[in-house]
Coordinates of C-alpha atoms in Angstrom, one line a residue:
Chain A
X1 CA -25.7 4.9 5.1
X2 CA -24.0 3.5 2.1
X3 CA -21.9 0.3 2.0
X4 CA -18.5 2.0 2.1
X5 CA -19.5 4.4 4.9
X6 CA -20.9 1.5 7.0
X7 CA -17.7 -0.5 6.6
X8 CA -15.6 2.6 7.4
X9 CA -17.5 3.0 10.7
X10 CA -16.9 -0.7 11.5
X11 CA -13.2 -0.7 10.7
X12 CA -12.6 2.6 12.6
X13 CA -14.3 1.0 15.7
X14 CA -12.3 -2.2 15.5
X15 CA -9.0 -0.4 15.0
X16 CA -9.6 1.5 18.2
X17 CA -10.3 -1.7 20.1
X18 CA -7.0 -3.4 19.0
X19 CA -3.5 -2.3 19.9
X20 CA -0.2 -3.2 18.3
X21 CA -1.7 -3.0 14.9
X22 CA -0.4 -1.5 11.6
X23 CA -2.8 -0.4 8.9
X24 CA -1.1 0.1 5.6
X25 CA -1.7 0.6 1.9
X26 CA -1.5 3.2 -0.8
X27 CA -3.3 6.4 0.0
X28 CA -5.2 5.0 3.0
X29 CA -4.6 8.1 5.0
X30 CA -4.7 10.6 2.1
X31 CA -6.6 11.7 -1.0
X32 CA -10.0 10.0 -1.3
X33 CA -9.1 7.5 1.5
X34 CA -9.9 4.6 -0.8
X35 CA -13.2 6.2 -1.8
X36 CA -14.0 6.8 1.9
X37 CA -13.2 3.3 3.2
X38 CA -10.3 4.4 5.4
X39 CA -11.5 8.0 6.2
X40 CA -10.8 9.3 9.7
X41 CA -9.3 6.2 11.0
X42 CA -7.5 6.8 14.3
X43 CA -5.0 4.4 15.8
X44 CA -3.9 3.8 19.4
X45 CA -0.5 4.8 20.8
X46 CA 1.2 1.6 19.9
X47 CA -0.4 1.3 16.5
X48 CA 0.4 2.9 13.1
X49 CA -1.3 3.9 10.0
X50 CA 1.0 4.1 7.0
X51 CA 0.5 5.6 3.5
X52 CA 2.7 2.9 1.9
X53 CA 4.9 2.7 -1.1
X54 CA 3.5 1.3 -4.3
X55 CA 4.8 -2.2 -4.0
X56 CA 2.0 -4.8 -3.6
X57 CA 4.4 -7.8 -3.6
X58 CA 6.5 -6.4 -0.7
X59 CA 3.5 -5.0 1.1
X60 CA 2.1 -8.5 1.3
X61 CA 5.3 -9.8 2.6
X62 CA 5.4 -6.9 5.1
X63 CA 2.1 -8.0 6.5
X64 CA 3.2 -11.5 7.0
X65 CA 6.3 -10.3 8.8
X66 CA 4.1 -8.3 11.2
X67 CA 2.0 -11.3 11.8
X68 CA 5.0 -13.6 12.3
X69 CA 6.3 -11.3 15.0
X70 CA 3.1 -11.1 16.9
X71 CA 1.6 -7.8 15.6
X72 CA -1.6 -7.2 13.7
X73 CA -1.3 -6.0 10.1
X74 CA -4.2 -4.8 7.9
X75 CA -3.4 -4.2 4.2
X76 CA -6.0 -2.3 2.4
X77 CA -5.8 -2.0 -1.3
X78 CA -7.9 -0.5 -4.0
X79 CA -8.2 -3.4 -6.4
X80 CA -8.2 -7.2 -6.2
X81 CA -6.2 -7.3 -9.4
X82 CA -3.2 -5.6 -7.6
X83 CA -3.1 -8.5 -5.2
X84 CA -2.0 -10.8 -8.0
X85 CA 1.5 -9.3 -7.4
X86 CA 1.5 -10.6 -3.8
X87 CA 0.5 -14.2 -4.7
X88 CA 3.9 -15.6 -3.8
X89 CA 3.6 -14.5 -0.2
X90 CA -0.1 -15.6 0.0
X91 CA 1.0 -19.1 -1.2
X92 CA 4.6 -19.6 0.0
X93 CA 5.2 -17.3 2.9
X94 CA 1.8 -18.2 4.5
X95 CA 2.6 -21.9 4.0
X96 CA 5.6 -21.5 6.3
X97 CA 3.6 -19.7 9.0
X98 CA 0.7 -22.1 9.1
X99 CA 3.1 -25.1 9.1
X100 CA 4.7 -23.7 12.3
X101 CA 1.4 -22.2 13.6
X102 CA 2.1 -23.6 17.1
X103 CA 5.5 -21.9 17.3
X104 CA 5.0 -18.4 16.0
X105 CA 3.4 -15.7 18.2
X106 CA -0.3 -15.3 17.6
X107 CA -0.2 -12.3 15.3
X108 CA -2.8 -11.4 12.7
X109 CA -2.8 -10.3 9.1
X110 CA -5.9 -9.3 7.1
X111 CA -5.9 -8.1 3.5
X112 CA -8.9 -6.1 2.4
X113 CA -9.1 -5.7 -1.4
X114 CA -12.0 -4.1 -3.3
X115 CA -13.2 -6.1 -6.2
X116 CA -13.8 -4.0 -9.2
X117 CA -17.2 -5.2 -10.3
X118 CA -19.0 -2.0 -11.2
X119 CA -18.2 -2.2 -14.9
X120 CA -16.6 0.0 -17.5
X121 CA -13.1 -0.4 -16.0
X122 CA -11.5 -2.4 -18.9
X123 CA -9.2 -5.3 -19.4
X124 CA -6.9 -4.8 -16.4
X125 CA -9.7 -4.6 -13.9
X126 CA -11.6 -7.8 -14.6
X127 CA -10.6 -10.1 -11.8
X128 CA -13.7 -10.6 -9.8
X129 CA -13.7 -14.3 -8.9
X130 CA -12.6 -14.2 -5.3
X131 CA -12.8 -17.9 -4.7
X132 CA -10.1 -18.5 -7.3
X133 CA -7.7 -16.4 -5.2
X134 CA -8.6 -18.2 -2.0
X135 CA -8.5 -21.6 -3.7
X136 CA -5.0 -21.3 -5.1
X137 CA -3.4 -21.7 -1.7
X138 CA -6.5 -22.7 0.4
X139 CA -6.5 -19.4 2.3
X140 CA -9.4 -18.2 4.3
X141 CA -11.4 -15.4 2.8
X142 CA -14.8 -13.7 3.0
X143 CA -16.9 -11.5 0.8
X144 CA -19.2 -8.9 2.4
X145 CA -22.5 -8.3 0.7
X146 CA -24.7 -6.6 3.3
X147 CA -25.0 -5.1 6.8
X148 CA -25.3 -8.3 8.7
X149 CA -22.3 -9.9 7.0
X150 CA -20.3 -6.7 7.6
X151 CA -21.1 -6.7 11.3
X152 CA -20.3 -10.3 11.8
X153 CA -17.2 -10.6 9.6
X154 CA -15.4 -7.4 10.5
X155 CA -16.1 -7.8 14.2
X156 CA -15.0 -11.4 14.3
X157 CA -12.2 -11.6 11.8
X158 CA -10.5 -8.3 11.2
X159 CA -8.0 -8.8 14.0
X160 CA -8.4 -12.5 14.6
X161 CA -5.1 -14.3 15.0
X162 CA -4.0 -15.8 11.7
X163 CA -4.5 -14.8 8.1
X164 CA -7.5 -14.1 5.9
X165 CA -8.6 -11.9 3.0
X166 CA -11.9 -9.9 3.3
X167 CA -13.1 -8.8 -0.1
X168 CA -15.4 -5.8 -0.7
X169 CA -17.5 -4.9 -3.7
X170 CA -17.0 -1.7 -5.6
X171 CA -20.4 -2.1 -7.2
X172 CA -22.1 -2.1 -3.8
X173 CA -19.9 0.7 -2.6
X174 CA -22.0 3.8 -3.2
X175 CA -25.3 2.0 -2.7
X176 CA -27.3 2.0 0.5
X177 CA -26.0 -1.0 2.5
X178 CA -28.5 -3.8 2.2
X179 CA -30.3 -4.3 5.6
X180 CA -33.6 -5.7 4.6
X181 CA -33.3 -9.3 5.5
X182 CA -31.2 -10.4 8.5
X183 CA -29.8 -13.9 8.5
X184 CA -31.7 -16.6 10.4
X185 CA -28.5 -18.6 10.8
X186 CA -24.8 -18.1 10.6
X187 CA -22.7 -21.2 10.0
X188 CA -18.9 -22.0 10.2
X189 CA -17.8 -18.7 11.7
X190 CA -19.4 -16.7 9.0
X191 CA -18.6 -18.8 6.0
X192 CA -22.3 -19.4 5.2
X193 CA -25.2 -17.1 6.0
X194 CA -28.8 -18.4 5.8
X195 CA -31.4 -15.8 5.0
X196 CA -34.6 -17.8 4.6
X197 CA -35.9 -21.3 5.2
X198 CA -38.4 -22.7 2.7
X199 CA -39.2 -26.2 1.6
X200 CA -39.7 -25.6 -2.2
X201 CA -36.2 -24.8 -3.5
X202 CA -32.6 -24.2 -2.2
X203 CA -30.9 -21.0 -3.5
X204 CA -27.1 -20.8 -3.0
X205 CA -25.4 -17.5 -3.9
X206 CA -21.7 -16.9 -3.9
X207 CA -19.1 -14.2 -4.7
X208 CA -21.1 -11.0 -4.8
X209 CA -24.3 -12.4 -6.2
X210 CA -26.2 -12.1 -2.9
X211 CA -28.3 -9.0 -4.0
X212 CA -29.5 -10.8 -7.1
X213 CA -30.2 -14.0 -5.2
X214 CA -32.1 -12.2 -2.5
X215 CA -34.2 -10.4 -5.1
X216 CA -34.9 -13.8 -6.8
X217 CA -35.9 -15.3 -3.4
X218 CA -38.4 -12.5 -2.8
X219 CA -39.7 -12.8 -6.4
X220 CA -40.3 -16.6 -5.9
X221 CA -42.0 -16.0 -2.6
X222 CA -44.5 -13.7 -4.2
X223 CA -45.2 -16.5 -6.6
X224 CA -45.9 -19.0 -3.8
X225 CA -42.5 -20.7 -4.0
X226 CA -40.7 -20.8 -0.6
X227 CA -36.9 -20.8 -0.9
X228 CA -34.1 -21.6 1.5
X229 CA -31.5 -19.0 0.7
X230 CA -27.8 -19.5 1.6
X231 CA -25.1 -17.1 0.8
X232 CA -21.6 -18.5 0.8
X233 CA -19.4 -15.7 2.0
X234 CA -16.4 -17.9 2.2
X235 CA -13.9 -17.9 -0.6
X236 CA -13.3 -21.6 0.0
X237 CA -15.9 -24.2 -0.8
X238 CA -15.4 -26.7 1.9
X239 CA -18.0 -27.6 4.5
X240 CA -21.3 -27.5 2.8
X241 CA -23.2 -30.1 4.8
X242 CA -25.9 -27.6 5.9
X243 CA -26.6 -26.8 2.2
X244 CA -26.5 -30.4 1.2
X245 CA -29.0 -31.3 3.9
X246 CA -31.3 -28.6 2.8
X247 CA -31.1 -29.5 -0.9
X248 CA -31.8 -33.1 0.0
X249 CA -35.2 -32.0 1.3
X250 CA -36.2 -29.5 -1.3
X251 CA -34.8 -31.6 -4.3
X252 CA -34.4 -28.4 -6.2
X253 CA -31.4 -26.1 -6.3
X254 CA -30.5 -22.8 -7.9
X255 CA -26.8 -21.9 -7.8
X256 CA -26.1 -18.2 -8.4
X257 CA -22.6 -16.8 -9.0
X258 CA -21.5 -13.5 -10.6
X259 CA -17.8 -14.5 -11.2
X260 CA -16.2 -14.2 -14.6
X261 CA -14.1 -17.4 -14.3
X262 CA -14.8 -20.7 -16.0
X263 CA -15.0 -22.7 -12.7
X264 CA -17.4 -20.6 -10.6
X265 CA -18.4 -21.6 -7.1
X266 CA -21.6 -23.0 -8.6
X267 CA -19.6 -25.6 -10.5
X268 CA -17.6 -26.4 -7.4
X269 CA -20.7 -26.8 -5.3
X270 CA -22.6 -29.0 -7.8
X271 CA -20.6 -32.2 -7.5
X272 CA -21.0 -32.1 -3.7
X273 CA -24.8 -32.3 -4.2
X274 CA -24.5 -35.6 -6.1
X275 CA -26.3 -37.6 -3.4
X276 CA -29.2 -35.1 -2.9
X277 CA -31.4 -36.8 -5.6
X278 CA -32.0 -33.4 -7.2
X279 CA -35.0 -33.1 -9.5
X280 CA -34.1 -29.6 -10.7
X281 CA -30.7 -27.9 -11.0
X282 CA -30.4 -24.3 -12.3
X283 CA -27.0 -22.6 -12.6
X284 CA -27.3 -18.8 -13.0
X285 CA -24.1 -17.2 -14.0
X286 CA -22.7 -14.6 -16.4
X287 CA -22.8 -15.0 -20.1
X288 CA -19.8 -13.1 -21.1
X289 CA -20.1 -11.3 -24.5
X290 CA -17.2 -11.3 -26.9
X291 CA -16.4 -7.7 -25.9
X292 CA -16.0 -8.6 -22.2
X293 CA -12.3 -7.5 -22.2
X294 CA -13.4 -4.0 -23.2
X295 CA -15.0 -1.5 -20.8
X296 CA -18.6 -2.7 -20.7
X297 CA -21.4 -2.4 -18.2
X298 CA -20.5 -5.6 -16.4
X299 CA -24.0 -6.1 -15.0
X300 CA -25.1 -9.5 -13.9
X301 CA -28.9 -9.9 -14.1
X302 CA -31.2 -12.8 -13.5
X303 CA -34.3 -13.4 -15.6
X304 CA -36.6 -14.2 -12.7
X305 CA -39.6 -15.1 -14.9
X306 CA -37.5 -17.6 -16.7
X307 CA -36.3 -19.1 -13.5
X308 CA -39.9 -19.4 -12.3
X309 CA -40.9 -21.1 -15.6
X310 CA -38.0 -23.6 -15.3
X311 CA -38.8 -24.4 -11.7
X312 CA -42.5 -25.0 -12.3
X313 CA -42.2 -26.9 -15.6
Chain B
X1 CA 36.1 -15.5 23.4
X2 CA 38.3 -15.6 20.4
X3 CA 39.0 -19.3 20.8
X4 CA 35.3 -20.1 21.1
X5 CA 34.7 -18.2 17.8
X6 CA 37.5 -20.1 16.1
X7 CA 36.2 -23.4 17.4
X8 CA 32.7 -22.6 16.1
X9 CA 34.1 -21.9 12.7
X10 CA 35.9 -25.2 12.6
X11 CA 32.8 -27.0 13.9
X12 CA 30.7 -25.4 11.2
X13 CA 33.0 -26.7 8.5
X14 CA 33.4 -30.2 9.9
X15 CA 29.6 -30.5 10.4
X16 CA 29.0 -29.6 6.8
X17 CA 31.6 -32.1 5.6
X18 CA 29.9 -34.8 7.7
X19 CA 26.5 -33.8 6.3
X20 CA 28.1 -34.0 2.8
X21 CA 29.2 -37.6 3.5
X22 CA 25.6 -38.5 4.5
X23 CA 24.4 -36.7 1.4
X24 CA 26.7 -38.7 -0.9
X25 CA 25.2 -41.9 0.5
X26 CA 22.0 -40.8 -1.3
X27 CA 19.8 -41.2 1.8
X28 CA 18.4 -37.7 1.9
X29 CA 15.1 -37.3 0.0
X30 CA 15.1 -33.5 0.2
X31 CA 17.2 -31.0 -1.7
X32 CA 20.1 -29.6 0.4
X33 CA 22.3 -26.6 -0.3
X34 CA 25.7 -26.8 1.4
X35 CA 27.3 -23.5 2.4
X36 CA 30.9 -24.5 2.5
X37 CA 32.9 -21.2 2.4
X38 CA 30.1 -19.2 4.1
X39 CA 31.3 -20.2 7.6
X40 CA 33.0 -16.9 8.6
X41 CA 30.0 -14.6 8.0
X42 CA 27.6 -17.2 9.5
X43 CA 29.6 -17.5 12.7
X44 CA 30.1 -13.8 12.9
X45 CA 26.4 -13.0 12.5
X46 CA 25.5 -15.7 15.0
X47 CA 27.8 -14.1 17.6
X48 CA 26.4 -10.6 16.9
X49 CA 22.8 -11.5 17.5
X50 CA 21.3 -10.3 20.8
X51 CA 18.5 -12.4 22.4
X52 CA 15.8 -10.1 21.0
X53 CA 17.2 -10.0 17.4
X54 CA 15.7 -11.8 14.5
X55 CA 17.5 -13.6 11.6
X56 CA 15.9 -14.3 8.2
X57 CA 17.7 -16.7 5.9
X58 CA 17.6 -18.1 2.4
X59 CA 17.6 -21.7 1.0
X60 CA 21.4 -21.8 1.6
X61 CA 21.0 -21.6 5.4
X62 CA 23.0 -24.6 6.6
X63 CA 26.0 -22.7 8.1
X64 CA 23.7 -20.3 9.9
X65 CA 21.5 -23.1 11.4
X66 CA 24.6 -25.0 12.5
X67 CA 26.1 -21.8 14.0
X68 CA 22.9 -20.9 15.9
X69 CA 21.9 -24.3 17.1
X70 CA 25.5 -25.4 18.0
X71 CA 24.4 -29.0 17.2
X72 CA 24.6 -31.3 14.3
X73 CA 22.4 -34.2 15.2
X74 CA 19.1 -32.3 15.1
X75 CA 20.0 -30.9 11.7
X76 CA 20.8 -34.2 10.2
X77 CA 17.6 -35.6 11.7
X78 CA 15.7 -32.7 10.1
X79 CA 17.2 -33.5 6.8
X80 CA 16.0 -37.1 7.3
X81 CA 12.5 -35.6 8.2
X82 CA 12.6 -37.2 11.6
X83 CA 10.5 -36.1 14.6
X84 CA 13.8 -35.6 16.4
X85 CA 14.8 -33.0 13.8
X86 CA 15.4 -29.4 14.5
X87 CA 11.9 -28.6 13.2
X88 CA 10.4 -32.0 14.0
X89 CA 10.8 -33.0 10.4
X90 CA 8.3 -30.4 9.3
X91 CA 10.6 -28.1 7.2
X92 CA 13.6 -30.0 5.8
X93 CA 16.5 -27.9 4.6
X94 CA 15.5 -25.0 2.4
X95 CA 13.0 -23.5 4.8
X96 CA 14.7 -24.6 8.0
X97 CA 13.7 -22.2 10.9
X98 CA 14.7 -22.3 14.5
X99 CA 12.6 -19.9 16.5
X100 CA 14.4 -20.8 19.7
X101 CA 17.7 -19.6 18.2
X102 CA 16.3 -16.4 16.6
X103 CA 15.9 -17.8 13.1
X104 CA 12.4 -16.6 12.5
X105 CA 12.1 -17.4 8.8
X106 CA 14.0 -19.1 5.9
X107 CA 12.7 -18.8 2.3
X108 CA 13.5 -20.8 -0.7
X109 CA 11.9 -18.1 -2.9
X110 CA 14.5 -15.6 -4.1
X111 CA 14.1 -12.2 -2.4
X112 CA 10.9 -13.3 -0.7
X113 CA 12.4 -12.7 2.7
X114 CA 13.4 -9.0 2.4
X115 CA 9.8 -7.6 2.7
X116 CA 9.0 -10.1 5.5
X117 CA 12.0 -8.8 7.3
X118 CA 10.6 -5.3 7.0
X119 CA 7.3 -6.4 8.6
X120 CA 9.2 -8.2 11.4
X121 CA 11.3 -5.1 12.1
X122 CA 8.1 -2.9 12.1
X123 CA 6.5 -5.2 14.7
X124 CA 9.6 -4.8 16.9
X125 CA 9.4 -1.1 16.4
X126 CA 5.8 -1.2 17.7
X127 CA 6.8 -3.4 20.6
X128 CA 9.8 -1.1 21.3
X129 CA 12.0 -4.0 22.2
X130 CA 15.4 -2.7 20.8
X131 CA 15.7 -5.6 18.4
X132 CA 17.6 -5.6 15.1
X133 CA 16.5 -7.7 12.2
X134 CA 19.2 -9.4 10.1
X135 CA 18.1 -10.6 6.6
X136 CA 20.2 -12.6 4.2
X137 CA 20.1 -12.6 0.4
X138 CA 22.5 -13.3 -2.5
X139 CA 23.7 -11.6 -5.7
X140 CA 20.8 -13.4 -7.5
X141 CA 18.1 -12.1 -5.1
X142 CA 19.2 -8.5 -5.5
X143 CA 18.1 -8.8 -9.1
X144 CA 14.5 -9.3 -8.0
X145 CA 12.2 -6.2 -7.9
X146 CA 11.3 -7.1 -4.3
X147 CA 14.9 -6.2 -3.2
X148 CA 14.5 -2.7 -4.4
X149 CA 10.9 -2.4 -3.1
X150 CA 12.0 -3.6 0.3
X151 CA 15.0 -1.3 0.5
X152 CA 12.7 1.7 -0.2
X153 CA 10.3 0.5 2.4
X154 CA 12.9 -0.2 5.0
X155 CA 14.4 3.3 4.6
X156 CA 11.0 5.1 4.3
X157 CA 9.9 3.5 7.6
X158 CA 13.2 3.9 9.4
X159 CA 13.5 0.2 10.2
X160 CA 16.5 -1.2 12.1
X161 CA 17.5 -3.9 9.6
X162 CA 20.9 -5.2 8.5
X163 CA 20.7 -6.6 5.0
X164 CA 23.5 -9.1 4.3
X165 CA 24.1 -9.8 0.6
X166 CA 26.3 -12.9 0.2
X167 CA 27.7 -12.3 -3.2
X168 CA 29.0 -15.7 -4.5
X169 CA 28.7 -14.5 -8.1
X170 CA 26.6 -17.5 -9.2
X171 CA 22.9 -18.0 -9.6
X172 CA 22.4 -21.8 -10.2
X173 CA 24.8 -22.5 -13.0
X174 CA 25.0 -18.9 -14.4
X175 CA 27.9 -16.6 -13.5
X176 CA 27.0 -13.0 -12.6
X177 CA 28.9 -11.7 -15.7
X178 CA 26.8 -14.0 -18.0
X179 CA 23.4 -12.9 -16.8
X180 CA 23.5 -9.2 -16.1
X181 CA 25.2 -5.8 -16.0
X182 CA 27.2 -4.9 -12.9
X183 CA 24.9 -3.7 -10.2
X184 CA 26.8 -1.1 -8.1
X185 CA 25.2 -1.9 -4.8
X186 CA 27.1 0.9 -3.0
X187 CA 25.6 3.4 -5.4
X188 CA 22.2 1.9 -5.3
X189 CA 22.2 2.1 -1.5
X190 CA 23.6 5.6 -1.6
X191 CA 20.7 6.7 -3.9
X192 CA 18.3 5.6 -1.2
X193 CA 20.3 7.0 1.7
X194 CA 21.2 3.6 3.0
X195 CA 24.6 3.0 4.5
X196 CA 26.6 0.4 2.5
X197 CA 29.6 -1.7 3.8
X198 CA 31.6 -4.4 2.2
X199 CA 33.3 -7.5 3.8
X200 CA 35.7 -9.6 1.8
X201 CA 38.6 -11.1 3.7
X202 CA 36.9 -14.1 5.3
X203 CA 38.3 -13.3 8.7
X204 CA 35.7 -14.2 11.3
X205 CA 37.0 -11.8 13.9
X206 CA 37.1 -8.9 11.4
X207 CA 33.6 -9.8 10.4
X208 CA 32.4 -10.0 14.0
X209 CA 33.9 -6.6 14.9
X210 CA 32.3 -4.9 11.9
X211 CA 28.9 -6.5 12.5
X212 CA 28.9 -5.6 16.2
X213 CA 29.7 -2.0 15.4
X214 CA 27.1 -2.0 12.6
X215 CA 24.4 -3.4 14.9
X216 CA 24.9 -0.6 17.3
X217 CA 24.8 2.1 14.5
X218 CA 21.7 0.4 13.0
X219 CA 19.8 0.5 16.3
X220 CA 21.0 4.0 17.4
X221 CA 19.9 5.5 14.1
X222 CA 16.9 3.3 13.4
X223 CA 18.1 2.9 9.9
X224 CA 18.7 0.0 7.5
X225 CA 22.3 -0.9 6.7
X226 CA 23.4 -3.0 3.8
X227 CA 26.5 -5.2 3.9
X228 CA 27.8 -7.0 0.8
X229 CA 29.9 -10.0 1.7
X230 CA 32.1 -11.6 -1.0
X231 CA 31.9 -15.4 -0.5
X232 CA 33.0 -18.4 -2.5
X233 CA 30.6 -21.3 -2.3
X234 CA 33.2 -24.1 -2.2
X235 CA 32.6 -27.6 -3.5
X236 CA 33.1 -26.6 -7.2
X237 CA 34.9 -28.9 -9.6
X238 CA 36.4 -29.3 -13.0
X239 CA 35.2 -32.2 -15.2
X240 CA 37.7 -34.5 -16.9
X241 CA 38.9 -33.2 -20.3
X242 CA 36.7 -33.8 -23.3
X243 CA 36.9 -32.8 -27.0
X244 CA 34.7 -29.8 -26.3
X245 CA 36.5 -28.9 -23.1
X246 CA 40.1 -30.0 -23.4
X247 CA 41.0 -28.5 -20.0
X248 CA 37.8 -29.8 -18.4
X249 CA 34.6 -27.8 -17.8
X250 CA 34.3 -25.7 -14.6
X251 CA 31.2 -26.6 -12.6
X252 CA 30.3 -24.3 -9.7
X253 CA 28.7 -25.8 -6.6
X254 CA 25.0 -25.0 -6.2
X255 CA 23.2 -27.9 -4.5
X256 CA 23.5 -31.6 -3.9
X257 CA 26.5 -33.5 -2.5
X258 CA 29.9 -31.9 -3.2
X259 CA 31.8 -34.8 -4.8
X260 CA 35.2 -33.2 -4.4
X261 CA 34.8 -32.7 -0.6
X262 CA 35.9 -35.6 1.6
X263 CA 36.6 -36.3 5.2
X264 CA 40.3 -36.8 5.5
X265 CA 42.1 -38.5 8.3
X266 CA 44.4 -35.5 8.3
X267 CA 42.6 -32.4 9.5
X268 CA 44.5 -30.2 7.1
X269 CA 42.5 -31.8 4.3
X270 CA 39.5 -29.8 5.5
X271 CA 40.9 -26.6 4.1
X272 CA 39.3 -26.7 0.7
X273 CA 41.1 -23.7 -0.9
X274 CA 44.6 -22.5 -0.2
X275 CA 43.6 -18.8 -0.3
X276 CA 41.4 -16.3 1.3
X277 CA 38.3 -17.7 -0.5
X278 CA 38.3 -20.3 2.3
X279 CA 37.6 -19.1 5.8
X280 CA 39.5 -22.0 7.3
X281 CA 42.6 -21.1 5.3
X282 CA 42.3 -17.6 6.7
X283 CA 41.9 -19.0 10.2
X284 CA 45.0 -21.1 9.7
X285 CA 46.9 -18.0 8.8
X286 CA 45.6 -16.3 12.0
X287 CA 46.1 -19.1 14.6
X288 CA 48.7 -21.4 12.9
X289 CA 48.5 -25.0 11.7
X290 CA 49.1 -26.6 15.1
X291 CA 46.3 -24.9 16.9
X292 CA 43.9 -25.4 13.9
X293 CA 44.8 -29.1 13.9
X294 CA 44.4 -29.4 17.7
X295 CA 40.9 -27.8 17.6
X296 CA 39.9 -29.7 14.6
X297 CA 40.7 -33.1 16.0
X298 CA 39.0 -32.3 19.3
X299 CA 35.8 -31.1 17.5
X300 CA 35.8 -34.1 15.2
X301 CA 35.7 -36.3 18.2
X302 CA 32.9 -34.3 19.8
X303 CA 30.9 -34.5 16.6
X304 CA 31.5 -38.3 16.4
X305 CA 30.2 -38.6 19.9
X306 CA 27.2 -36.5 19.2
X307 CA 26.3 -38.7 16.2
X308 CA 26.7 -42.0 18.0

């Protein structure tokens, strides 16, 4: 089952378990159903599914209105870039709600954007750094990279009281959902997933770089280097004590991030590791070519042999 | 009932004048927008709301918060950011919300609240609780794209919302004629199939009757209705003559203390404009000077006692 089909199954199941909910977004109940993500969703008697108008700013405000009045809103949209139009509500409207969190009814609002990271989409589809969006107003957000993360995050957070953004990857969409390596630990309500525990090096992946980091971890293992691999699914870099403790033991860290922004999660994590007495620090991120604004392949690849060389020399 | 409404109107004006005196003292740290001149529509809406209804306001929400709470002390305390304030000092003025009195949201971002109102009305639709949502905006906010987006959404989803546009013709220091072409709100609403009404005489009873009828229609038909209200935000002034402005320069009131508004020993002084731009002048025409003065002095004493 591919990534989108698996998420579709999970969302359908959660929607049926929750009443008084409104699912809305452009074409979510028509056409390609957001490439299959919202296909065949059925809602309960007191819930609605709405093929909405094309108005991302107002749709974001609409969701917060639902939440403010005790209902559950889920806004699904095709592209993270579109959500830039709703940023006023994500910053300012949400600030009001959380300031009066004890007074408003316990409604819920979740935005599910797809990050266009499969390449060849051009200059208006280049916003892939999810943590920037979460950071601007300190809003809770998660990325989903594999089956285990999908299971945990959709089940626990889709209709949880409060607000969050759950970002999906277009690049992973048509691929078989990754299910090879279940997490050995889940920390901070799904903000950090730990996939392996090794004493030689700490690998920290973020945004949608889990597949590359997982491949690197396996490669290193074949070369007798045991890694502790953590994937930060949270869009906010806050409580990293579990990673700091691990890096303090391994003394070596590899930070992996596929974002296109200047200040990737890797750069945000690094200062927090200042007291780990690190002997080796490797930051693996994109080297954007000068044609990065044009439709290009957008592939983020890691030179694993080079990483191995750097770790052992 | 009528007398209660009249007293609320006077109380609303007097409370704002007292707040203005505090404001002049320079003790408030937060920005405050007085709404002198908005009392008639505020009191009328307040008396139209049913217990299940919701009200969404703008940064100029003072007269509405005064009308709904019926108290002055908690609002002044809120402006001083005290724990005893209406929102425990957590919101200040521009975002002042009072969930116990149906004020579910106030936004300082122009036109931000229209789409939030749509969501709130949608939730009430799901809960099937026969509520109507009232949302306020101004002639500036209807220039924002979100106003149009929200009207389309409200109509498409058959939401029971009454949209009140307080048209005071000013956006900060720019008059409506300076900044844009005329927007025919009637035609705009018509193009979307939304009923449009206009209020402009500042009679609190007329406004109340219209709003009560409108609320029934809105709920019965599950449709948004837009009401444009002509208001004059009082507290404006003319500067002393200069070489550049030999007759003085007109300064409209936007925010801050209104320097030309004072507490007078004589209650008649609280009528700020001798025409229908001032709801208190309209009230004086309706009930007579003696009754206005009697109510005014009684309410002033009540407010003084409340503030002691």
